[in-house]
Short mmCIF file of C-alpha atoms and ligand atoms in Angstrom, two decimals:
data_model
loop_
_atom_site.label_atom_id
_atom_site.label_comp_id
_atom_site.label_asym_id
_atom_site.label_seq_id
_atom_site.Cartn_x
_atom_site.Cartn_y
_atom_site.Cartn_z
CA MET A 1 96.86 127.07 60.23
CA LEU A 2 97.84 127.10 64.67
CA ARG A 3 95.20 123.78 64.08
CA SER A 4 96.80 121.79 61.34
CA ILE A 5 100.10 122.42 63.13
CA ARG A 6 99.13 120.99 66.01
CA VAL A 7 97.33 118.07 64.24
CA SER A 8 100.81 117.64 61.48
CA ILE A 9 102.61 117.50 65.21
CA LEU A 10 100.62 115.18 66.68
CA LEU A 11 100.14 113.10 63.84
CA SER A 12 104.04 112.41 64.28
CA PHE A 13 103.87 111.18 67.49
CA LEU A 14 100.95 109.12 66.73
CA ILE A 15 102.92 107.85 64.07
CA ILE A 16 106.03 107.22 66.05
CA SER A 17 103.91 105.55 69.16
CA VAL A 18 102.18 103.80 66.76
CA GLY A 19 105.92 102.31 65.00
CA LEU A 20 107.00 102.05 68.47
CA GLY A 21 103.95 99.81 69.76
CA VAL A 22 104.67 97.35 66.46
CA LEU A 23 108.28 97.51 66.86
CA ALA A 24 107.38 96.52 70.48
CA TRP A 25 105.18 93.83 69.75
CA ARG A 26 107.42 92.06 66.84
CA SER A 27 109.93 91.99 68.92
CA TYR A 28 107.54 90.04 72.11
CA GLU A 29 106.88 88.55 69.76
CA LEU A 30 109.44 87.04 68.28
CA SER A 31 111.11 86.45 71.64
CA ALA A 32 108.07 84.38 72.90
CA ARG A 33 108.52 82.54 69.42
CA LEU A 34 112.36 81.84 70.22
CA GLU A 35 111.54 80.91 73.82
CA ASP A 36 109.23 78.72 72.51
CA GLY A 37 111.72 76.78 70.71
CA VAL A 38 114.45 77.32 72.80
CA ASN A 39 112.10 75.94 75.63
CA THR A 40 110.82 72.33 73.13
CA LEU A 41 114.90 72.18 72.15
CA ALA A 42 115.52 71.83 76.13
CA MET A 43 112.81 70.01 76.58
CA GLN A 44 114.25 67.44 74.02
CA TYR A 45 117.74 67.25 75.32
CA ALA A 46 116.16 66.36 78.97
CA GLY A 47 115.02 63.45 77.15
CA TYR A 48 117.69 63.03 75.19
CA ALA A 49 120.18 62.84 78.02
CA ALA A 50 117.88 60.84 80.58
CA ASP A 51 117.51 58.39 78.21
CA ILE A 52 120.79 57.78 77.06
CA THR A 53 122.36 57.63 80.68
CA ALA A 54 119.72 55.47 81.77
CA ARG A 55 120.89 53.27 78.45
CA ARG A 56 124.19 53.91 79.57
CA ILE A 57 124.09 52.93 83.23
CA ASP A 58 121.81 49.86 82.06
CA SER A 59 124.59 48.23 80.23
CA ALA A 60 127.09 48.88 82.94
CA VAL A 61 124.98 47.58 85.30
CA ARG A 62 125.02 44.19 82.78
CA ASN A 63 128.69 44.59 82.28
CA GLY A 64 129.27 45.13 86.16
CA ILE A 65 127.20 41.64 86.74
CA PHE A 66 128.97 40.00 83.92
CA ASP A 67 132.04 40.77 85.03
CA ALA A 68 132.12 39.58 88.14
CA SER A 69 130.71 36.49 86.93
CA GLU A 70 134.45 35.83 84.56
CA GLU A 71 136.24 37.38 86.72
CA TRP A 72 135.33 34.54 89.47
CA GLN A 73 135.60 31.78 86.43
CA GLN A 74 139.06 33.29 86.00
CA LEU A 75 140.09 32.73 88.76
CA GLU A 76 138.63 29.66 88.82
CA ARG A 77 140.02 28.71 85.85
CA LYS A 78 143.66 29.14 87.85
CA THR A 79 142.92 27.22 91.15
CA PRO A 80 140.91 25.00 90.39
CA ASN A 81 139.33 23.79 94.07
CA PRO A 82 137.86 27.09 95.10
CA ASP A 83 138.79 27.49 98.63
CA SER A 84 136.98 30.24 100.90
CA GLU A 85 140.18 33.13 100.14
CA MET A 86 139.32 33.15 96.90
CA LEU A 87 135.90 33.51 97.24
CA SER A 88 136.48 37.17 99.71
CA GLN A 89 139.19 37.72 97.46
CA TRP A 90 136.44 37.62 94.54
CA LEU A 91 134.45 39.66 97.00
CA LYS A 92 136.09 42.51 97.44
CA SER A 93 137.34 42.80 94.37
CA ASN A 94 133.80 43.60 94.15
CA GLU A 95 133.19 45.50 96.80
CA TRP A 96 129.20 45.87 95.64
CA ILE A 97 128.50 42.18 96.65
CA THR A 98 127.48 41.23 100.24
CA SER A 99 127.92 37.64 100.17
CA ALA A 100 128.80 34.35 98.56
CA ILE A 101 128.67 31.21 98.09
CA TYR A 102 130.41 28.19 96.01
CA VAL A 103 128.61 25.13 95.43
CA PRO A 104 130.62 22.37 94.17
CA ASP A 105 129.65 20.30 91.62
CA SER A 106 131.27 17.15 92.73
CA ASP A 107 130.80 17.98 96.23
CA PRO A 108 127.74 20.11 97.56
CA THR A 109 128.65 19.26 101.15
CA HIS A 110 132.37 21.03 100.24
CA SER A 111 130.07 24.41 99.72
CA ILE A 112 132.26 27.75 101.15
CA PHE A 113 130.46 30.96 102.11
CA VAL A 114 131.54 34.49 102.57
CA SER A 115 129.83 37.20 103.45
CA GLU A 116 131.92 40.63 104.42
CA PRO A 117 132.97 41.95 107.56
CA PRO A 118 130.27 42.40 109.58
CA ASN A 119 131.09 46.18 110.03
CA ARG A 120 130.39 47.27 106.71
CA ALA A 121 126.93 44.94 106.01
CA THR A 122 124.21 47.34 106.17
CA ALA A 123 120.22 46.83 106.82
CA ALA A 124 119.64 47.49 103.00
CA ALA A 125 117.77 45.81 100.98
CA LYS A 126 119.58 42.38 98.96
CA LEU A 127 119.64 41.27 95.74
CA THR A 128 120.82 38.03 94.54
CA ARG A 129 122.43 36.39 91.44
CA GLU A 130 123.41 32.50 90.42
CA PHE A 131 125.39 31.53 88.12
CA TYR A 132 127.36 28.52 86.96
CA THR A 133 131.02 27.44 86.35
CA SER A 134 132.63 25.17 84.94
CA SER A 135 133.20 23.29 88.32
CA GLY A 136 130.14 24.15 89.90
CA LEU A 137 127.31 27.40 90.98
CA VAL A 138 128.32 30.93 92.76
CA ARG A 139 125.72 32.65 94.15
CA TYR A 140 125.56 35.69 95.48
CA THR A 141 123.67 38.17 97.20
CA TYR A 142 124.63 42.01 96.43
CA ASP A 143 123.62 45.50 97.60
CA PRO A 144 122.14 47.47 94.71
CA ALA A 145 122.81 51.00 96.25
CA ARG A 146 126.26 49.62 96.10
CA LEU A 147 125.70 49.24 92.44
CA VAL A 148 124.57 52.33 91.99
CA GLU A 149 127.98 53.66 93.45
CA HIS A 150 130.03 51.57 90.86
CA VAL A 151 128.17 53.05 88.21
CA ARG A 152 127.90 56.03 88.69
CA PRO A 153 130.91 57.40 86.94
CA VAL A 154 128.81 57.27 83.41
CA LEU A 155 126.56 60.09 84.66
CA HIS A 156 130.22 62.29 84.57
CA GLN A 157 129.50 61.62 80.53
CA GLN A 158 126.82 63.89 78.93
CA PRO A 159 125.03 62.54 76.64
CA LEU A 160 125.42 64.62 73.45
CA MET A 161 127.77 67.50 73.60
CA GLN A 162 129.46 68.60 75.79
CA ARG A 163 131.25 72.51 76.50
CA SER A 164 132.95 72.98 79.50
CA GLN A 165 132.88 70.85 82.56
CA SER A 166 131.89 73.35 84.61
CA ASP A 167 128.79 73.97 82.26
CA PRO A 168 127.18 70.88 81.37
CA GLN A 169 124.32 71.02 78.95
CA ALA A 170 122.44 69.00 81.17
CA GLN A 171 122.67 68.12 85.52
CA LEU A 172 122.15 63.97 85.49
CA ALA A 173 121.49 62.29 88.73
CA ILE A 174 120.55 58.69 89.83
CA VAL A 175 116.81 59.34 92.02
CA THR A 176 115.11 56.30 93.80
CA THR A 177 111.14 56.71 93.48
CA PRO A 178 111.03 59.48 91.59
CA SER A 179 107.27 60.69 91.51
CA ARG A 180 106.55 60.10 87.98
CA HIS A 181 108.21 59.13 84.68
CA GLY A 182 108.67 61.50 82.33
CA GLU A 183 109.13 64.95 81.39
CA ALA A 184 108.18 67.99 83.56
CA ARG A 185 108.71 71.84 83.45
CA LEU A 186 110.47 73.83 86.38
CA THR A 187 110.52 77.84 86.98
CA ASP A 188 113.65 77.53 85.48
CA GLY A 189 114.16 74.66 82.98
CA PHE A 190 112.80 71.15 82.10
CA THR A 191 113.47 68.08 83.87
CA TYR A 192 113.31 64.85 81.99
CA VAL A 193 112.89 61.01 84.37
CA ALA A 194 113.62 57.62 82.66
CA PRO A 195 113.66 54.47 84.76
CA LEU A 196 116.40 51.98 84.77
CA ALA A 197 115.98 48.48 83.57
CA PRO A 198 115.80 45.40 86.06
CA PRO A 199 117.90 45.19 88.36
CA LEU A 200 117.98 49.03 89.86
CA GLN A 201 114.87 49.28 88.57
CA GLY A 202 113.38 51.47 91.85
CA TYR A 203 115.83 54.18 90.51
CA SER A 204 115.50 56.43 87.84
CA ILE A 205 118.37 58.86 85.78
CA ARG A 206 117.35 62.39 86.29
CA ALA A 207 118.25 65.01 83.47
CA PHE A 208 117.54 68.93 84.15
CA VAL A 209 118.18 71.10 81.71
CA ARG A 210 117.45 74.78 83.27
CA THR A 211 117.01 78.25 80.55
CA ALA A 212 117.93 81.58 80.62
CA TYR A 213 114.09 82.63 80.15
CA GLY A 214 112.71 80.68 83.34
CA THR A 215 112.75 83.35 85.34
CA SER A 216 111.23 87.51 84.92
CA GLY A 217 112.80 90.06 85.01
CA TRP A 218 115.95 92.09 83.38
CA GLU A 219 118.01 88.64 82.43
CA ASN A 220 114.26 88.23 80.81
CA ALA A 221 114.65 89.52 77.30
CA ARG A 222 111.40 89.31 76.21
CA TYR A 223 109.85 91.64 79.63
CA PHE A 224 113.42 93.41 78.77
CA SER A 225 112.20 94.73 75.04
CA ILE A 226 109.07 94.96 77.11
CA TRP A 227 109.84 97.27 79.34
CA VAL A 228 112.56 98.85 76.77
CA SER A 229 109.33 99.65 74.68
CA VAL A 230 107.07 101.14 77.09
CA ALA A 231 110.51 103.31 78.32
CA ALA A 232 110.09 104.72 74.32
CA LEU A 233 106.50 104.74 74.76
CA VAL A 234 106.11 106.92 77.82
CA LEU A 235 109.20 109.49 76.73
CA THR A 236 107.41 110.17 73.30
CA ALA A 237 104.05 110.91 74.52
CA LEU A 238 106.33 113.33 76.91
CA GLY A 239 107.66 114.91 73.73
CA ALA A 240 104.31 115.55 72.29
CA TYR A 241 103.23 117.06 75.73
CA LEU A 242 106.32 119.67 75.38
CA ALA A 243 105.41 120.03 71.39
CA MET A 244 102.64 120.37 72.71
CA ARG A 245 102.83 122.85 75.42
CA GLY A 246 105.91 124.89 73.33
CA LEU A 247 102.94 125.64 70.86
CA LYS A 248 100.26 126.45 73.32
CA ARG A 249 102.87 129.28 74.92
CA GLU A 250 103.29 130.09 71.09
CA ALA A 251 99.73 130.88 70.39
CA GLU A 252 99.42 132.59 73.52
CA THR A 253 101.96 135.04 72.34
CA MET A 254 100.58 135.66 68.58
CA LYS A 255 96.97 136.29 70.82
CA LEU A 256 98.64 138.34 72.82
CA ARG A 257 100.70 140.12 69.90
CA GLY A 258 97.61 140.27 68.20
CA ALA A 259 95.84 142.28 71.05
CA LEU A 260 98.83 144.37 71.21
CA ILE A 261 98.94 145.35 68.14
CA ALA A 262 95.24 146.40 67.93
CA ASN A 263 95.74 148.59 70.68
CA VAL A 264 98.68 150.13 69.69
CA SER A 265 96.64 151.32 66.77
CA HIS A 266 93.69 152.47 68.37
CA GLU A 267 96.33 154.47 70.29
CA LEU A 268 98.45 156.19 67.56
CA ARG A 269 95.42 156.62 65.79
CA THR A 270 93.08 159.11 68.29
CA PRO A 271 95.71 161.60 69.13
CA LEU A 272 96.40 161.87 65.07
CA SER A 273 92.97 162.32 64.39
CA MET A 274 92.00 164.94 67.05
CA ILE A 275 95.51 166.73 65.74
CA ARG A 276 93.91 166.84 61.89
CA LEU A 277 90.74 167.67 63.50
CA GLY A 278 92.25 170.88 64.94
CA ALA A 279 94.08 171.78 62.20
CA GLU A 280 91.55 171.94 60.55
CA THR A 281 88.56 173.34 62.18
CA LEU A 282 92.09 175.90 62.68
CA LYS A 283 91.80 176.38 59.21
CA ARG A 284 88.64 176.92 57.69
CA SER A 285 86.29 178.54 60.77
CA SER A 286 87.18 182.50 60.72
CA LYS A 287 84.33 182.66 62.67
CA LEU A 288 86.21 181.40 65.50
CA THR A 289 86.63 183.57 69.20
CA GLU A 290 90.02 184.20 70.30
CA LYS A 291 88.69 181.91 73.60
CA GLN A 292 87.45 178.76 71.42
CA ARG A 293 91.20 178.83 69.44
CA ALA A 294 93.04 179.49 72.29
CA GLU A 295 91.34 176.13 73.33
CA ILE A 296 92.00 174.16 70.01
CA GLU A 297 95.60 175.12 70.17
CA ASP A 298 95.59 173.15 73.58
CA ALA A 299 93.95 170.75 72.73
CA VAL A 300 95.85 170.23 69.78
CA LEU A 301 99.63 170.92 71.43
CA ARG A 302 98.69 168.27 74.47
CA GLU A 303 97.41 165.68 71.58
CA VAL A 304 101.17 166.40 70.29
CA LEU A 305 103.01 166.36 73.16
CA HIS A 306 101.66 162.95 74.39
CA LEU A 307 102.48 161.19 70.59
CA SER A 308 105.79 162.50 70.82
CA HIS A 309 105.92 160.65 74.02
CA MET A 310 104.34 157.79 73.19
CA VAL A 311 107.22 157.36 69.73
CA GLU A 312 109.89 157.86 72.46
CA ASN A 313 108.74 155.46 74.40
CA VAL A 314 108.32 153.51 71.45
CA LEU A 315 112.13 154.38 70.58
CA ASP A 316 113.32 154.08 74.21
CA VAL A 317 112.14 150.90 74.72
CA ALA A 318 113.71 149.34 70.97
CA ARG A 319 116.76 151.36 72.22
CA ILE A 320 116.82 148.88 74.88
CA GLN A 321 115.95 145.70 73.64
CA ASN A 322 118.58 146.01 70.88
CA ARG A 323 121.62 146.58 72.78
CA SER A 324 120.22 144.13 75.18
CA THR A 325 122.73 141.43 75.52
CA LYS A 326 124.93 144.77 76.69
CA ALA A 327 125.04 146.42 79.93
CA LEU A 328 122.93 149.52 80.35
CA ALA A 329 124.44 153.03 80.44
CA PHE A 330 125.28 153.12 84.31
CA THR A 331 126.09 157.07 85.57
CA PRO A 332 126.67 158.20 88.96
CA VAL A 333 123.50 159.45 89.57
CA ARG A 334 121.80 161.07 92.60
CA PRO A 335 118.62 159.41 93.75
CA ARG A 336 117.20 162.69 95.12
CA ASP A 337 117.76 164.76 91.84
CA LEU A 338 116.84 162.35 89.68
CA LEU A 339 112.75 161.68 92.16
CA THR A 340 112.56 165.06 92.14
CA SER A 341 112.97 166.42 88.38
CA LEU A 342 110.96 164.24 87.10
CA ILE A 343 107.99 165.09 89.80
CA SER A 344 108.88 168.33 88.88
CA THR A 345 107.80 167.13 85.05
CA TYR A 346 105.25 165.61 85.99
CA GLU A 347 103.55 166.86 88.44
CA SER A 348 101.02 169.05 86.13
CA TRP A 349 100.23 166.37 84.49
CA ILE A 350 99.00 164.19 87.51
CA LYS A 351 97.39 167.67 88.93
CA SER A 352 95.56 168.05 85.68
CA ARG A 353 94.46 164.56 86.23
CA GLY A 354 92.80 165.62 89.24
CA PHE A 355 95.31 163.98 91.59
CA GLU A 356 96.94 164.87 94.92
CA ILE A 357 100.41 164.08 95.44
CA THR A 358 102.67 163.51 98.21
CA VAL A 359 105.90 162.97 98.13
CA GLN A 360 108.54 161.78 100.61
CA ILE A 361 111.53 162.19 99.88
CA GLU A 362 114.70 161.66 102.02
CA GLU A 363 117.59 164.23 102.52
CA ALA A 364 120.51 161.59 102.79
CA VAL A 365 120.56 159.31 100.15
CA ASP A 366 123.76 158.05 98.53
CA GLU A 367 124.84 158.25 95.55
CA GLN A 368 124.15 155.11 93.10
CA LEU A 369 124.98 153.88 89.41
CA TRP A 370 122.24 153.33 87.70
CA ASP A 371 121.08 153.51 83.80
CA ARG A 372 119.09 157.13 84.44
CA ASP A 373 117.15 156.88 81.66
CA ALA A 374 115.77 153.05 82.53
CA VAL A 375 115.26 153.92 86.24
CA GLU A 376 113.71 156.92 85.13
CA ARG A 377 111.23 155.30 82.48
CA ALA A 378 110.53 153.07 84.88
CA VAL A 379 109.40 155.58 87.81
CA VAL A 380 107.04 156.97 84.78
CA ASN A 381 105.24 153.79 84.36
CA LEU A 382 104.34 153.28 87.76
CA ILE A 383 102.94 157.05 88.00
CA ASP A 384 100.93 156.68 84.63
CA ASN A 385 99.92 152.90 86.03
CA ALA A 386 98.45 154.69 89.14
CA VAL A 387 97.52 157.56 87.43
CA LYS A 388 95.63 154.89 84.25
CA TYR A 389 94.57 152.41 87.26
CA SER A 390 92.80 154.84 89.65
CA GLY A 391 88.61 155.65 90.06
CA ASP A 392 87.39 158.26 92.30
CA ILE A 393 89.65 158.85 95.07
CA LYS A 394 92.59 160.13 92.73
CA PHE A 395 95.40 160.27 95.21
CA ILE A 396 99.42 159.32 94.36
CA ALA A 397 102.18 158.96 96.98
CA ILE A 398 105.53 158.91 96.06
CA ALA A 399 108.70 158.34 98.34
CA LEU A 400 112.50 157.59 98.12
CA ARG A 401 113.90 156.00 101.12
CA GLN A 402 117.08 154.12 102.16
CA VAL A 403 117.35 151.07 103.83
CA SER A 404 120.37 149.50 105.13
CA ASP A 405 120.70 147.33 101.81
CA HIS A 406 118.46 148.88 99.99
CA VAL A 407 117.69 152.36 97.67
CA VAL A 408 113.56 152.17 97.79
CA ILE A 409 111.68 153.99 94.97
CA GLU A 410 107.71 153.59 96.44
CA VAL A 411 104.44 154.43 94.58
CA ARG A 412 101.14 154.30 95.88
CA ASP A 413 98.06 154.57 95.01
CA ARG A 414 94.41 154.40 96.26
CA GLY A 415 93.17 152.79 93.31
CA ILE A 416 91.22 150.41 91.72
CA GLY A 417 93.86 147.19 92.93
CA ILE A 418 95.22 144.24 91.74
CA ALA A 419 92.90 141.21 92.61
CA SER A 420 95.12 138.74 93.81
CA THR A 421 95.08 135.80 90.86
CA ASP A 422 96.03 138.47 88.53
CA LEU A 423 99.45 139.48 91.12
CA SER A 424 101.54 136.56 89.80
CA ARG A 425 101.29 137.96 86.49
CA ILE A 426 100.91 141.80 85.76
CA PHE A 427 104.70 141.00 84.78
CA ASP A 428 104.01 138.48 81.76
CA PRO A 429 104.51 140.32 78.35
CA TYR A 430 101.17 141.73 77.37
CA TYR A 431 99.28 141.09 80.04
CA ARG A 432 96.68 142.74 81.26
CA ALA A 433 93.64 142.50 84.14
CA GLN A 434 90.11 142.67 83.35
CA PHE A 435 88.63 145.20 83.02
CA SER A 436 84.94 147.07 82.69
CA ASP A 437 86.12 150.18 81.82
CA THR A 438 88.75 148.73 78.61
CA GLN A 439 88.26 151.54 76.55
CA THR A 440 89.24 153.94 79.24
CA ARG A 441 92.10 151.91 80.69
CA ARG A 442 94.24 151.44 77.48
CA GLY A 443 97.48 149.55 77.88
CA ALA A 444 99.80 147.21 75.79
CA GLY A 445 100.70 145.55 78.96
CA LEU A 446 104.50 145.84 79.13
CA GLY A 447 105.06 148.59 81.47
CA LEU A 448 105.02 146.59 84.40
CA THR A 449 107.19 144.06 82.04
CA LEU A 450 109.81 146.73 81.38
CA VAL A 451 109.87 147.96 84.72
CA GLN A 452 110.84 144.29 85.99
CA GLN A 453 113.90 143.82 83.06
CA ILE A 454 115.09 147.82 84.31
CA MET A 455 115.32 146.22 88.19
CA VAL A 456 116.77 142.85 87.79
CA SER A 457 119.51 144.41 84.97
CA HIS A 458 120.26 146.80 88.09
CA GLY A 459 120.30 143.87 90.29
CA GLY A 460 117.33 145.05 92.04
CA ARG A 461 113.58 143.67 92.54
CA VAL A 462 110.13 145.14 92.11
CA GLU A 463 107.92 144.42 94.98
CA VAL A 464 103.69 144.44 94.58
CA GLU A 465 101.57 145.47 97.32
CA SER A 466 98.13 145.09 96.39
CA THR A 467 94.37 144.97 97.90
CA PRO A 468 91.60 145.19 94.77
CA GLY A 469 89.37 148.17 95.64
CA ILE A 470 91.41 149.76 98.22
CA GLY A 471 94.89 150.49 96.07
CA SER A 472 98.62 149.22 95.42
CA THR A 473 101.80 149.89 96.43
CA PHE A 474 104.78 149.76 94.11
CA ARG A 475 108.72 149.29 95.21
CA LEU A 476 111.31 148.91 93.03
CA LEU A 477 114.15 148.08 95.50
CA PHE A 478 117.43 148.83 94.34
CA PRO A 479 120.85 147.40 95.73
CA ARG A 480 122.85 149.62 97.38
CA GLU A 481 126.52 148.60 96.52
CA SER A 482 127.97 150.84 94.56
CA SER A 483 130.75 149.25 93.44
CA ARG A 484 128.30 146.39 91.91
CA VAL A 485 128.76 145.28 88.32
CA ALA A 486 126.34 145.83 85.88
CA GLU A 487 124.79 142.52 84.48
CA PRO A 488 123.44 142.21 80.99
CA LEU A 489 119.97 142.94 80.27
CA PRO A 490 117.64 139.93 79.70
CA ALA A 491 116.17 139.62 76.24
CA LEU A 492 112.86 140.95 76.24
CA ASN A 493 111.08 139.17 74.25
CA VAL A 494 108.05 141.65 73.56
CA LEU A 495 107.32 144.45 71.24
CA PRO A 496 107.82 148.49 71.45
CA GLU A 497 104.90 149.44 73.75
CA ILE A 498 103.02 152.00 72.36
CA GLY A 499 100.85 154.98 74.36
CA SER A 500 100.81 153.90 77.82
CA ARG A 501 99.51 157.17 78.86
CA SER A 502 95.86 157.74 78.05
P1 ADP B 601 99.55 147.87 80.73
O1 ADP B 601 99.04 149.03 82.30
O2 ADP B 601 99.64 148.76 79.46
O3 ADP B 601 98.42 147.44 80.78
P2 ADP B 601 101.16 147.31 82.38
O4 ADP B 601 102.30 145.88 82.07
O5 ADP B 601 101.93 148.94 82.71
O6 ADP B 601 100.35 147.15 81.62
O7 ADP B 601 100.78 146.57 83.96
C1 ADP B 601 99.91 144.99 83.93
C2 ADP B 601 98.26 145.75 84.06
O8 ADP B 601 98.71 145.71 85.84
C3 ADP B 601 97.71 146.28 83.81
O9 ADP B 601 96.83 145.49 82.55
C4 ADP B 601 96.37 145.90 85.21
O10 ADP B 601 96.01 145.24 85.29
C5 ADP B 601 98.03 146.16 86.17
N1 ADP B 601 98.19 146.98 86.91
C6 ADP B 601 99.35 147.37 87.04
N2 ADP B 601 99.91 148.93 87.46
C7 ADP B 601 98.75 148.82 88.39
C8 ADP B 601 98.25 149.87 89.69
N3 ADP B 601 98.79 150.74 90.15
N4 ADP B 601 96.74 149.64 90.03
C9 ADP B 601 95.77 148.05 90.00
N5 ADP B 601 96.36 147.84 88.40
C10 ADP B 601 97.59 147.78 87.88
#
């Protein structure tokens, strides 16, 4: 049954995990595909942007050169005999031209030469061009770098589309001597370098398109989806672990309850069969001597008392459990009186079991607000255990004292003791240490659980010191403040204890 529950829970977690895994894999695949698509687009866009811009720059260069010759020819048409002033005016309006010479067809010896002022002249490599006019020839030298500057405004036009000035889709630049033309992948995007046509063949246009997938980390949707999936898987595994742990605990509790029922039925059966046997013997055997008859009557009476005590115990425990959410009935109690009357009730029983008993009760112990029945039950449980878990040395010491902030009731024995590994668990419901002589030490493993619960409800605690083979000391520590507010009794997840007395 439990096994099948475990399998079905694990199976559902497995299905969830597989589902999450598939989801993670699909989202990874999709984002990878998306990224591929975006990359292809970005690469193509960089190529188009570089090529188109390069062609635009080429045509701007051609236009610049053409416009310069047009401008001269217009000047020449207005002033048929060009002089050096006209030539320098022309030079000034085309700032990329560094020097020019005009050679008239009619008289080449009257050529005019103009050069820009020496402070503007640069050492950069110059190129030469010439063109014929209606009356002569103009040859000029120009600085290609300045020609580049002249056409640079073309870069501001986004080649295909533009969303906004601050967010261009391609970043364009004019570069010199690029290491190579064509496309290149960078960590955060793509570049494409397209060469310019002569005369600016030493220059190229470089377009850069940034992609959102370039980096790793949170901003990368692909890695983000993977991390989210990993976190979901971890949480699922945690859920599975918690469910399994809960199930394991439940299984342990069920196992312990099984043991309890076995114990309870055994504890009930033994006195009942002894009573029946005694009663039958008394009824059938007429030849019994007076002494034998008295012995049987005593045995029957002992078992009846034992049985009624057990039943009372069960009913008491059930009563406590039923009113677990309410406070106990706290009334003023004299600890000294409580303990004295308890010991006088149980003394003969303890002694009949062959025990030596010493009692140390302090005179001055203040009156306390206790639930009398509950405290008695706790002490009886401790005495019962001391009797049950003693071997050859049969000794019990009971003490009551008052210290600065506690009233302490102590029950000490020289019995079998408790192994240190068991010490932390003896207060757990149904927990019993392993005994080689289990039959003689019957119990349900609930006594100390109840003792602890009773102490908690009184705002106190139980202390235990024990050495295997030497003996155990249990101490009930009650807080001394009589004005203490009673705490509700914590719910006990236990079945009523039956027959802790053997
Ligand atoms: P039960 O006595 O019915 O088994 P308890 O809750 O009273 O249940 O005790 C739990 C366990 O603690 C016992 O089974 C026993 O192993 C151990 N124990 C309790 N009191 C003593 C004691 N005085 N000496 C040795 N072991 C003890």
